[in-house]
């Protein structure tokens, strides 16, 4: 181990990993594996709320009609305020109802189920809907469809229906108070008691409508938050949540349930929501874990001095006894334990492999398979805020910074422990510990026998070759005369039509050229006209003067035809 001590007891520890197997397991801590989810359903009938709002509005209108002018003036402000709240509640309720859509746009099942969050499969909604129909017929406080891990908590629904129940009860008191107010025999005509009684009932109903508005706002927020990976506290009260956890204790063993504080359950519950006609159905999914407790390791690839490394199938490994399972990504941490989901492609295996033997301190039954890794520049991987795996392939200058700064030349693989507010810097990266959050503990492994790709190849046996026969064959080849290959006289059938066509075109061109030449020659010749002399006139012409004869000479023109 290389230890570089700095002032004030601050030190950066660089532990060499060159003699290791090519893998550094980093123990993260205990882990629980989720096998399935148990779902609690809550259905809210929007039509029932709408009917109660309309009944209150109708009842107030009837009461106003029965009051005389003097009495109606006395309660005018209260009645108007109550009507305004009812209209607001009715408008708010309409905004919660699903938009109408055609039957053909839903799916082949022809149902009116519509997902709110987008993260709910239609098959799950159908399953929940069938469970609701079956479970609503049961009169117990909680009933369970064990085969599908679905429960319907009527305590959960009663939390919502309390407000509606109070509205119905106060409507009866309103009728009774109105009857007293209008009964002249019960009290005197303008007795203050009956006026105060009626005013109190109106105020109570107004408070009930305020509670209804708050519940509608809660539903609106619950719908908006139902797509989140955790449940918001406004969606579910702590009292109702406690009842649900107690019900789970009657269904599953204690070691299958997470031992958490009640408010920590909000972080692990998954909320879903969908419309079923005029119903809003909320589904709260509780994780159910395996009874077995695992230890979770992060597998960090660190080449040794021979540049050999063990490559795991996935970067995380969970082990309990001889059972292990590889996990593709780091799981969320709840309280002091990690919570991982069991995937179909990550089935648990009962036979330990080479990496499990290394972590358990056992000698592997066979050498671990390794591969050669060649890095061109320094690399690092974070284990937690304090520990890092650093690989420096060649001699590189490294700066260690705490209260003072030091520089040195390093090469190889290291486990770097960085104290709080200290830094390790190279040309490629800078490591700084600012939060000093420790997540786990590295597992120090001594060198174990490994096998590389080169060693797995069988050794090559090369025998001497007798070259005498080869030389004799070469002499025979050189003594032979070269073979003259005459060019083939075969004319391919595809060339004959081609040359025939060219020859015919040449002959035709020659004939046409010759005819044009002959025609031009004939046109250029001057036709010779024959001249015959008359014997009688010839002598007379001779007797005439020369000037006269010259004037009478005929003129000949050359005509080109």
Coordinates of C-alpha atoms in Angstrom, one line a residue:
X1 CA 0.0 0.0 0.0
X2 CA 1.3 3.4 -0.9
X3 CA 0.4 6.0 1.7
X4 CA 1.1 9.7 1.1
X5 CA 0.8 11.6 4.4
X6 CA -0.2 15.2 4.3
X7 CA -0.3 17.8 7.1
X8 CA -3.0 17.8 9.7
X9 CA -3.5 14.1 9.4
X10 CA -5.1 14.4 6.0
X11 CA -3.8 11.6 3.7
X12 CA -4.8 10.1 0.4
X13 CA -4.4 6.3 0.3
X14 CA -3.6 4.6 -3.0
X15 CA -3.7 0.9 -2.6
X16 CA -2.3 -1.0 -5.5
X17 CA -4.5 -3.6 -7.2
X18 CA -1.9 -4.8 -9.7
X19 CA -1.7 -8.2 -8.1
X20 CA -5.4 -8.8 -7.9
X21 CA -7.6 -11.0 -10.1
X22 CA -8.7 -8.1 -12.3
X23 CA -11.9 -7.5 -10.4
X24 CA -12.7 -5.4 -7.3
X25 CA -16.0 -6.3 -5.5
X26 CA -17.4 -3.4 -3.6
X27 CA -19.9 -4.4 -0.8
X28 CA -22.9 -2.1 -0.8
X29 CA -24.9 -3.6 2.0
X30 CA -28.0 -5.8 2.7
X31 CA -30.6 -6.1 -0.1
X32 CA -34.1 -7.4 -0.4
X33 CA -35.5 -8.8 -3.6
X34 CA -39.1 -7.9 -4.6
X35 CA -40.9 -11.0 -5.8
X36 CA -44.3 -9.3 -6.6
X37 CA -46.6 -6.4 -5.7
X38 CA -49.8 -6.5 -3.6
X39 CA -52.3 -4.0 -4.9
X40 CA -54.9 -2.1 -2.9
X41 CA -57.8 -0.6 -5.0
X42 CA -59.9 2.4 -4.3
X43 CA -62.8 3.3 -6.6
X44 CA -64.5 6.7 -6.5
X45 CA -68.0 7.1 -8.1
X46 CA -68.2 10.6 -9.6
X47 CA -71.9 10.2 -10.4
X48 CA -72.7 9.7 -6.7
X49 CA -70.9 13.0 -5.8
X50 CA -72.7 14.8 -8.6
X51 CA -76.1 13.6 -7.4
X52 CA -75.5 14.8 -3.9
X53 CA -74.5 18.3 -5.1
X54 CA -77.7 18.5 -7.2
X55 CA -79.8 17.3 -4.3
X56 CA -78.4 20.1 -2.0
X57 CA -79.0 22.7 -4.7
X58 CA -82.6 21.5 -5.2
X59 CA -83.3 21.5 -1.5
X60 CA -82.0 25.0 -1.0
X61 CA -84.2 26.2 -3.9
X62 CA -87.2 24.7 -2.2
X63 CA -86.3 26.2 1.1
X64 CA -86.0 29.6 -0.4
X65 CA -89.4 29.3 -2.1
X66 CA -91.0 28.5 1.3
X67 CA -89.5 31.4 3.1
X68 CA -91.4 34.7 3.2
X69 CA -89.9 37.9 2.1
X70 CA -88.7 39.0 5.5
X71 CA -87.1 35.7 6.3
X72 CA -85.5 35.2 2.9
X73 CA -83.9 38.6 3.1
X74 CA -82.4 37.5 6.4
X75 CA -80.6 34.5 4.9
X76 CA -80.0 35.9 1.4
X77 CA -76.3 36.3 1.7
X78 CA -75.8 32.8 3.2
X79 CA -77.9 31.2 0.5
X80 CA -76.1 33.0 -2.3
X81 CA -72.8 32.1 -0.9
X82 CA -73.9 28.4 -0.6
X83 CA -75.2 28.4 -4.2
X84 CA -71.8 29.8 -5.4
X85 CA -69.9 27.1 -3.6
X86 CA -72.2 24.4 -5.0
X87 CA -71.7 25.7 -8.6
X88 CA -67.9 25.7 -8.0
X89 CA -68.0 22.1 -6.7
X90 CA -70.1 21.1 -9.7
X91 CA -67.8 22.7 -12.2
X92 CA -64.8 21.1 -10.4
X93 CA -66.4 17.7 -10.5
X94 CA -67.1 18.0 -14.3
X95 CA -63.4 18.7 -14.9
X96 CA -62.5 15.4 -13.2
X97 CA -64.8 13.3 -15.4
X98 CA -63.2 11.6 -18.3
X99 CA -63.7 13.0 -21.8
X100 CA -66.1 11.1 -23.9
X101 CA -64.5 9.0 -26.6
X102 CA -65.9 6.5 -29.1
X103 CA -66.2 2.8 -28.4
X104 CA -64.0 1.9 -31.3
X105 CA -61.1 4.0 -30.0
X106 CA -60.8 2.1 -26.8
X107 CA -59.7 -1.4 -27.8
X108 CA -61.0 -4.7 -28.9
X109 CA -62.6 -5.5 -25.6
X110 CA -65.1 -2.7 -26.0
X111 CA -64.7 -1.4 -22.5
X112 CA -64.7 2.2 -21.3
X113 CA -61.5 1.9 -19.3
X114 CA -59.1 4.8 -20.0
X115 CA -55.6 5.1 -18.5
X116 CA -54.9 8.4 -16.7
X117 CA -51.1 8.1 -16.1
X118 CA -50.1 6.2 -19.3
X119 CA -48.1 3.7 -17.2
X120 CA -51.0 1.2 -16.7
X121 CA -51.4 -1.7 -19.1
X122 CA -54.9 -2.3 -20.3
X123 CA -54.8 -5.9 -19.2
X124 CA -54.0 -4.8 -15.7
X125 CA -57.0 -2.4 -15.8
X126 CA -59.2 -5.2 -16.9
X127 CA -57.9 -7.4 -14.1
X128 CA -58.5 -4.6 -11.6
X129 CA -62.0 -4.0 -12.9
X130 CA -62.9 -7.7 -12.6
X131 CA -61.5 -7.7 -9.1
X132 CA -63.6 -4.7 -8.1
X133 CA -66.8 -6.3 -9.3
X134 CA -66.0 -9.4 -7.3
X135 CA -64.7 -7.7 -4.2
X136 CA -67.5 -5.1 -3.9
X137 CA -70.0 -7.8 -3.3
X138 CA -68.1 -8.8 -0.1
X139 CA -69.3 -7.0 3.0
X140 CA -66.1 -7.4 5.0
X141 CA -63.9 -4.5 5.8
X142 CA -61.2 -5.9 3.6
X143 CA -61.4 -8.8 1.1
X144 CA -58.6 -10.4 -0.8
X145 CA -58.3 -11.9 -4.2
X146 CA -55.2 -13.9 -3.2
X147 CA -54.5 -15.5 -6.6
X148 CA -54.0 -12.0 -8.1
X149 CA -52.6 -10.3 -5.1
X150 CA -55.4 -7.7 -5.1
X151 CA -57.2 -6.3 -2.1
X152 CA -60.1 -3.9 -1.8
X153 CA -59.9 -1.9 1.4
X154 CA -63.3 -0.5 2.3
X155 CA -61.7 1.6 4.9
X156 CA -59.9 3.4 2.1
X157 CA -63.2 4.1 0.3
X158 CA -64.9 5.1 3.5
X159 CA -62.3 7.9 4.0
X160 CA -63.7 9.5 0.9
X161 CA -67.4 8.8 1.5
X162 CA -67.4 10.4 5.0
X163 CA -67.9 13.8 3.4
X164 CA -70.8 12.6 1.3
X165 CA -72.3 10.9 4.4
X166 CA -72.1 14.2 6.3
X167 CA -73.8 16.1 3.5
X168 CA -76.7 13.6 3.5
X169 CA -77.1 13.9 7.3
X170 CA -77.0 17.7 7.2
X171 CA -79.7 17.7 4.5
X172 CA -82.0 15.9 6.9
X173 CA -81.2 18.4 9.6
X174 CA -81.9 21.2 7.1
X175 CA -85.4 19.9 6.4
X176 CA -86.1 19.5 10.1
X177 CA -84.9 23.1 10.8
X178 CA -86.9 24.5 7.9
X179 CA -90.0 22.7 9.2
X180 CA -89.5 24.3 12.6
X181 CA -88.9 27.7 11.1
X182 CA -92.1 27.6 9.2
X183 CA -94.2 26.1 12.0
X184 CA -96.0 28.9 13.7
X185 CA -97.3 26.6 16.5
X186 CA -93.8 25.4 17.5
X187 CA -92.4 28.9 18.2
X188 CA -93.6 32.4 17.9
X189 CA -93.5 33.8 14.4
X190 CA -90.2 35.7 14.8
X191 CA -88.6 33.7 17.6
X192 CA -84.8 34.1 17.5
X193 CA -84.2 30.5 18.4
X194 CA -85.6 29.1 15.2
X195 CA -83.8 31.8 13.1
X196 CA -80.5 30.9 14.7
X197 CA -81.2 27.2 14.3
X198 CA -81.7 27.5 10.6
X199 CA -78.7 29.8 10.2
X200 CA -76.5 27.2 11.9
X201 CA -77.7 24.5 9.6
X202 CA -76.8 26.6 6.6
X203 CA -73.4 27.2 8.0
X204 CA -72.8 23.5 8.6
X205 CA -73.8 22.7 5.0
X206 CA -71.5 25.4 3.8
X207 CA -68.7 23.8 5.7
X208 CA -69.6 20.5 4.2
X209 CA -69.4 21.9 0.8
X210 CA -66.0 23.4 1.6
X211 CA -64.9 19.9 2.6
X212 CA -66.2 18.5 -0.6
X213 CA -64.2 21.1 -2.6
X214 CA -61.1 20.1 -0.7
X215 CA -61.8 16.5 -1.5
X216 CA -62.2 17.3 -5.2
X217 CA -58.9 19.2 -5.1
X218 CA -57.3 16.2 -3.5
X219 CA -58.6 13.9 -6.2
X220 CA -57.3 16.3 -8.8
X221 CA -53.8 16.3 -7.2
X222 CA -54.0 12.5 -6.8
X223 CA -54.7 12.1 -10.5
X224 CA -51.8 14.4 -11.4
X225 CA -49.4 12.6 -9.0
X226 CA -50.5 9.0 -9.9
X227 CA -47.8 8.7 -12.6
X228 CA -44.9 9.3 -10.2
X229 CA -42.7 6.4 -8.9
X230 CA -43.7 7.2 -5.3
X231 CA -46.9 8.0 -3.5
X232 CA -47.5 11.5 -2.4
X233 CA -48.8 11.9 1.2
X234 CA -51.8 13.9 0.0
X235 CA -53.1 10.8 -1.9
X236 CA -53.3 8.7 1.2
X237 CA -53.7 9.5 4.9
X238 CA -51.4 8.0 7.5
X239 CA -54.3 6.3 9.3
X240 CA -55.5 4.6 6.1
X241 CA -51.9 3.6 5.2
X242 CA -51.5 2.1 8.7
X243 CA -54.6 0.0 8.2
X244 CA -53.4 -1.2 4.9
X245 CA -50.0 -2.3 6.3
X246 CA -51.8 -4.1 9.2
X247 CA -53.9 -5.9 6.6
X248 CA -50.8 -7.0 4.7
X249 CA -49.5 -8.5 8.0
X250 CA -52.5 -10.9 8.0
X251 CA -51.8 -12.0 4.5
X252 CA -48.0 -12.5 4.3
X253 CA -45.3 -13.6 6.6
X254 CA -43.4 -11.0 8.5
X255 CA -40.1 -11.6 6.7
X256 CA -41.9 -10.8 3.4
X257 CA -42.8 -7.3 4.5
X258 CA -40.4 -4.4 4.7
X259 CA -39.7 -3.2 8.3
X260 CA -40.1 0.5 7.7
X261 CA -41.5 3.6 9.4
X262 CA -45.0 4.4 8.2
X263 CA -43.9 7.5 6.3
X264 CA -41.1 5.5 4.5
X265 CA -43.8 3.5 2.8
X266 CA -44.7 6.5 0.7
X267 CA -41.3 6.1 -1.1
X268 CA -41.8 2.5 -2.1
X269 CA -45.6 2.5 -3.0
X270 CA -46.3 2.8 -6.7
X271 CA -49.6 4.7 -7.5
X272 CA -51.7 4.1 -10.6
X273 CA -55.0 5.5 -11.8
X274 CA -57.5 4.9 -14.6
X275 CA -61.0 5.7 -15.5
X276 CA -63.7 3.1 -15.6
X277 CA -66.8 4.8 -17.0
X278 CA -67.6 7.6 -14.4
X279 CA -65.4 5.9 -11.8
X280 CA -61.8 6.9 -10.9
X281 CA -59.9 3.8 -9.7
X282 CA -56.7 4.3 -7.8
X283 CA -54.3 1.4 -7.3
X284 CA -51.6 1.4 -4.7
X285 CA -48.9 -1.3 -5.2
X286 CA -47.0 -2.5 -2.1
X287 CA -43.7 -4.5 -2.7
X288 CA -43.6 -8.1 -1.3
X289 CA -40.1 -9.4 -0.9
X290 CA -38.4 -12.7 -0.8
X291 CA -37.8 -14.2 2.7
X292 CA -34.1 -14.6 1.9
X293 CA -31.8 -11.7 2.7
X294 CA -29.1 -10.8 0.2
X295 CA -25.8 -8.9 0.2
X296 CA -25.4 -6.6 -2.7
X297 CA -22.0 -6.1 -4.4
X298 CA -20.8 -3.7 -7.1
X299 CA -18.4 -5.4 -9.5
X300 CA -15.7 -3.0 -10.7
X301 CA -13.3 -4.1 -13.5
X302 CA -9.7 -3.3 -12.6
X303 CA -7.0 -4.7 -14.8
X304 CA -4.0 -6.3 -13.0
X305 CA -0.3 -5.9 -13.9
X306 CA -0.7 -8.3 -16.8
X307 CA -3.6 -6.2 -18.2
X308 CA -6.0 -9.1 -17.4
X309 CA -9.5 -8.5 -16.0
X310 CA -12.6 -10.6 -15.2
X311 CA -15.7 -9.3 -17.0
X312 CA -19.0 -10.1 -15.1
X313 CA -22.2 -10.6 -17.0
X314 CA -23.8 -7.7 -15.1
X315 CA -22.3 -4.9 -12.9
X316 CA -24.1 -5.9 -9.7
X317 CA -24.3 -9.2 -7.8
X318 CA -26.5 -10.3 -4.9
X319 CA -25.5 -13.3 -2.8
X320 CA -27.1 -15.2 0.0
X321 CA -25.5 -18.6 0.9
X322 CA -25.0 -20.5 -2.3
X323 CA -27.7 -18.5 -4.1
X324 CA -26.8 -15.6 -6.3
X325 CA -28.4 -13.3 -8.9
X326 CA -26.8 -10.7 -11.2
X327 CA -28.5 -7.3 -11.5
X328 CA -28.1 -4.9 -14.3
X329 CA -28.4 -1.6 -12.4
X330 CA -28.0 -0.2 -8.9
X331 CA -31.2 -0.5 -6.9
X332 CA -32.8 2.3 -4.8
X333 CA -31.9 2.3 -1.1
X334 CA -34.7 2.4 1.4
X335 CA -33.6 3.1 5.0
X336 CA -30.6 0.8 5.4
X337 CA -31.4 -1.7 2.8
X338 CA -31.4 -1.9 -1.0
X339 CA -34.6 -2.8 -2.7
X340 CA -34.3 -4.6 -6.1
X341 CA -36.9 -6.1 -8.4
X342 CA -36.6 -9.6 -9.6
X343 CA -36.5 -9.7 -13.4
X344 CA -37.3 -12.6 -15.6
X345 CA -33.8 -12.5 -17.2
X346 CA -32.2 -12.4 -13.8
X347 CA -33.1 -15.7 -12.3
X348 CA -31.5 -16.9 -9.1
X349 CA -28.8 -19.5 -9.5
X350 CA -28.0 -22.1 -6.8
X351 CA -24.5 -23.0 -8.0
X352 CA -21.8 -20.4 -7.1
X353 CA -19.6 -19.2 -10.0
X354 CA -16.0 -18.0 -10.0
X355 CA -16.8 -14.5 -8.8
X356 CA -18.9 -15.8 -5.9
X357 CA -16.0 -18.0 -4.8
X358 CA -13.7 -15.1 -4.9
X359 CA -16.0 -12.9 -2.8
X360 CA -16.6 -15.7 -0.4
X361 CA -12.8 -16.3 0.1
X362 CA -13.0 -19.7 -1.4
X363 CA -10.6 -21.2 -4.0
X364 CA -12.4 -21.4 -7.3
X365 CA -13.0 -24.9 -8.6
X366 CA -11.5 -23.8 -11.9
X367 CA -9.5 -20.8 -13.1
X368 CA -11.4 -17.6 -13.7
X369 CA -11.7 -16.6 -17.4
X370 CA -10.1 -13.3 -18.1
X371 CA -9.6 -11.0 -21.1
X372 CA -6.8 -8.6 -22.0
X373 CA -7.7 -4.9 -21.6
X374 CA -5.6 -2.2 -23.2
X375 CA -6.3 1.4 -22.1
X376 CA -4.8 4.4 -23.8
X377 CA -5.5 7.0 -21.1
X378 CA -6.3 7.0 -17.4
X379 CA -9.8 6.0 -16.3
X380 CA -11.7 5.9 -13.0
X381 CA -14.9 4.6 -11.5
X382 CA -16.7 6.0 -8.5
X383 CA -17.5 3.6 -5.6
X384 CA -18.7 6.3 -3.2
X385 CA -17.7 9.9 -2.4
X386 CA -14.6 8.6 -0.6
X387 CA -13.4 5.7 -2.7
X388 CA -12.6 5.4 -6.4
X389 CA -11.1 2.8 -8.6
X390 CA -8.3 4.4 -10.7
X391 CA -6.5 2.8 -13.6
X392 CA -3.4 4.6 -15.1
X393 CA -2.0 2.6 -18.0
X394 CA 1.3 4.4 -18.4
X395 CA 3.4 6.7 -16.2
X396 CA 1.4 9.8 -15.6
X397 CA 1.8 12.8 -13.4
X398 CA -0.8 12.9 -10.6
X399 CA -1.5 15.8 -8.2
X400 CA -2.7 15.1 -4.6
X401 CA -4.4 18.2 -3.2
X402 CA -5.5 18.6 0.5
X403 CA -4.1 21.3 2.7
X404 CA -1.1 21.3 0.4
X405 CA -0.3 20.0 -3.0
X406 CA 2.0 17.1 -4.0
X407 CA 2.9 15.7 -7.4
X408 CA 4.2 12.3 -8.4
X409 CA 4.4 9.9 -11.3
X410 CA 2.2 6.8 -11.1
X411 CA 1.2 3.9 -13.2
X412 CA -1.0 0.9 -12.6
X413 CA -4.4 0.1 -10.9
X414 CA -5.3 1.7 -7.5
X415 CA -8.0 1.9 -5.0
X416 CA -8.0 5.6 -4.1
X417 CA -9.3 6.7 -0.7
X418 CA -9.9 10.5 -0.9
X419 CA -10.5 12.3 2.5
X420 CA -13.1 15.0 2.8
X421 CA -12.3 18.2 0.9
X422 CA -9.3 16.6 -0.9
X423 CA -8.7 16.1 -4.6
X424 CA -6.8 13.8 -6.9
X425 CA -6.1 15.3 -10.3
X426 CA -4.7 14.0 -13.6
X427 CA -4.8 15.5 -17.1
X428 CA -7.9 13.5 -17.9
X429 CA -10.0 13.9 -14.8
X430 CA -10.3 15.4 -11.3
X431 CA -11.6 13.4 -8.2
X432 CA -13.0 15.5 -5.3
X433 CA -14.6 14.4 -2.1
X434 CA -17.1 17.2 -1.2
X435 CA -19.9 15.3 0.6
X436 CA -17.9 12.4 2.1
X437 CA -20.9 10.1 1.8
X438 CA -19.8 6.5 2.4
X439 CA -21.9 3.7 0.8
X440 CA -20.0 0.5 1.2
X441 CA -16.7 -1.3 1.7
X442 CA -14.3 -2.7 -0.9
X443 CA -13.4 -6.4 -0.6
X444 CA -9.6 -6.9 -0.7
X445 CA -8.8 -9.9 -2.8
X446 CA -5.4 -11.5 -3.1
X447 CA -4.2 -12.9 -6.3
X448 CA -6.1 -16.0 -7.5
X449 CA -5.4 -18.4 -10.4
X450 CA -6.8 -17.1 -13.6
X451 CA -6.8 -18.3 -17.1
X452 CA -6.4 -16.0 -20.1
X453 CA -7.5 -16.4 -23.7
X454 CA -3.8 -17.0 -24.8
X455 CA -3.3 -19.8 -22.2
X456 CA -6.4 -21.6 -23.3
X457 CA -4.9 -22.2 -26.8
X458 CA -3.1 -25.6 -27.1
X459 CA 0.7 -25.3 -27.8
X460 CA 1.7 -25.6 -31.5
X461 CA 4.0 -28.5 -32.5
X462 CA 6.1 -27.6 -35.6
X463 CA 8.0 -30.4 -37.3
X464 CA 10.9 -30.0 -39.8
X465 CA 10.0 -30.2 -43.5
X466 CA 12.0 -32.4 -46.0
X467 CA 13.0 -30.0 -48.8
X468 CA 14.7 -32.5 -51.1
X469 CA 11.5 -33.5 -52.9
X470 CA 10.5 -29.8 -53.2
X471 CA 13.8 -29.0 -54.9
X472 CA 13.5 -32.0 -57.4
X473 CA 10.0 -30.9 -58.3
X474 CA 11.3 -27.3 -58.9
X475 CA 14.1 -28.7 -61.2
X476 CA 11.6 -30.6 -63.3
X477 CA 9.4 -27.5 -63.7
X478 CA 12.4 -25.4 -64.9
X479 CA 13.5 -28.1 -67.4
X480 CA 10.2 -28.2 -69.2
X481 CA 9.7 -26.2 -72.4
X482 CA 7.1 -23.4 -72.2
X483 CA 3.8 -24.2 -73.7
X484 CA 2.6 -21.9 -76.5
X485 CA -1.1 -21.5 -76.5
X486 CA -2.5 -20.5 -79.9
X487 CA -5.2 -18.0 -79.8
X488 CA -8.6 -19.5 -80.5
X489 CA -10.0 -19.0 -84.0
X490 CA -13.5 -19.4 -82.9
X491 CA -15.7 -16.5 -83.8
X492 CA -18.4 -16.1 -81.3
X493 CA -21.9 -16.0 -82.7
X494 CA -22.5 -12.7 -81.1
X495 CA -19.8 -10.9 -83.3
X496 CA -21.0 -12.1 -86.8
X497 CA -24.2 -10.0 -86.9
X498 CA -22.2 -7.0 -85.7
X499 CA -19.5 -7.1 -88.4
X500 CA -22.1 -7.9 -91.1
X501 CA -24.1 -4.8 -90.2
X502 CA -21.0 -2.6 -90.3
X503 CA -20.0 -4.0 -93.8
X504 CA -23.4 -3.4 -95.2
X505 CA -23.5 0.1 -93.9
X506 CA -20.0 0.8 -95.5
X507 CA -21.2 -0.6 -98.9
X508 CA -24.4 1.5 -98.8
X509 CA -22.4 4.6 -98.0
X510 CA -20.0 4.0 -100.8
X511 CA -22.9 3.6 -103.4
X512 CA -24.6 6.8 -102.2
X513 CA -21.3 8.8 -102.3
X514 CA -20.6 7.6 -105.9
X515 CA -24.1 8.5 -107.1
X516 CA -23.8 12.0 -105.6
X517 CA -20.4 12.5 -107.2
X518 CA -21.7 11.5 -110.7
X519 CA -24.6 13.8 -110.4
X520 CA -22.4 16.8 -109.5
X521 CA -20.1 16.1 -112.5
X522 CA -23.0 16.1 -115.0
X523 CA -24.2 19.4 -113.6
X524 CA -20.8 21.1 -114.0
X525 CA -20.3 20.2 -117.8
X526 CA -21.2 22.9 -120.5
X527 CA -23.3 21.4 -123.3
X528 CA -21.7 21.8 -126.8
X529 CA -24.1 23.3 -129.4
X530 CA -23.5 22.4 -133.1
X531 CA -23.1 25.4 -135.7
X532 CA -23.7 24.8 -139.4
X533 CA -22.7 27.4 -142.1
X534 CA -24.9 28.3 -145.1
X535 CA -22.9 28.2 -148.4
X536 CA -24.8 31.1 -149.9
X537 CA -24.4 33.5 -147.1
X538 CA -20.9 32.6 -146.2
X539 CA -19.4 34.4 -149.2
X540 CA -21.6 37.4 -148.6
X541 CA -20.4 37.6 -145.1
X542 CA -16.9 37.6 -146.3
X543 CA -17.5 40.6 -148.5
X544 CA -18.9 42.7 -145.7
X545 CA -16.5 44.8 -143.7
X546 CA -14.8 43.5 -140.7
X547 CA -16.6 45.8 -138.3
X548 CA -19.9 44.8 -139.5
X549 CA -19.0 41.2 -139.2
X550 CA -17.9 41.7 -135.6
X551 CA -21.2 43.4 -134.7
X552 CA -23.2 40.6 -136.0
X553 CA -21.4 37.9 -134.1
X554 CA -23.8 35.8 -132.0
X555 CA -23.4 35.8 -128.2
X556 CA -23.3 32.5 -126.4
X557 CA -24.4 32.2 -122.7
X558 CA -23.6 29.3 -120.4
X559 CA -26.6 28.1 -118.7
X560 CA -26.4 25.9 -115.7
X561 CA -29.3 23.5 -115.4

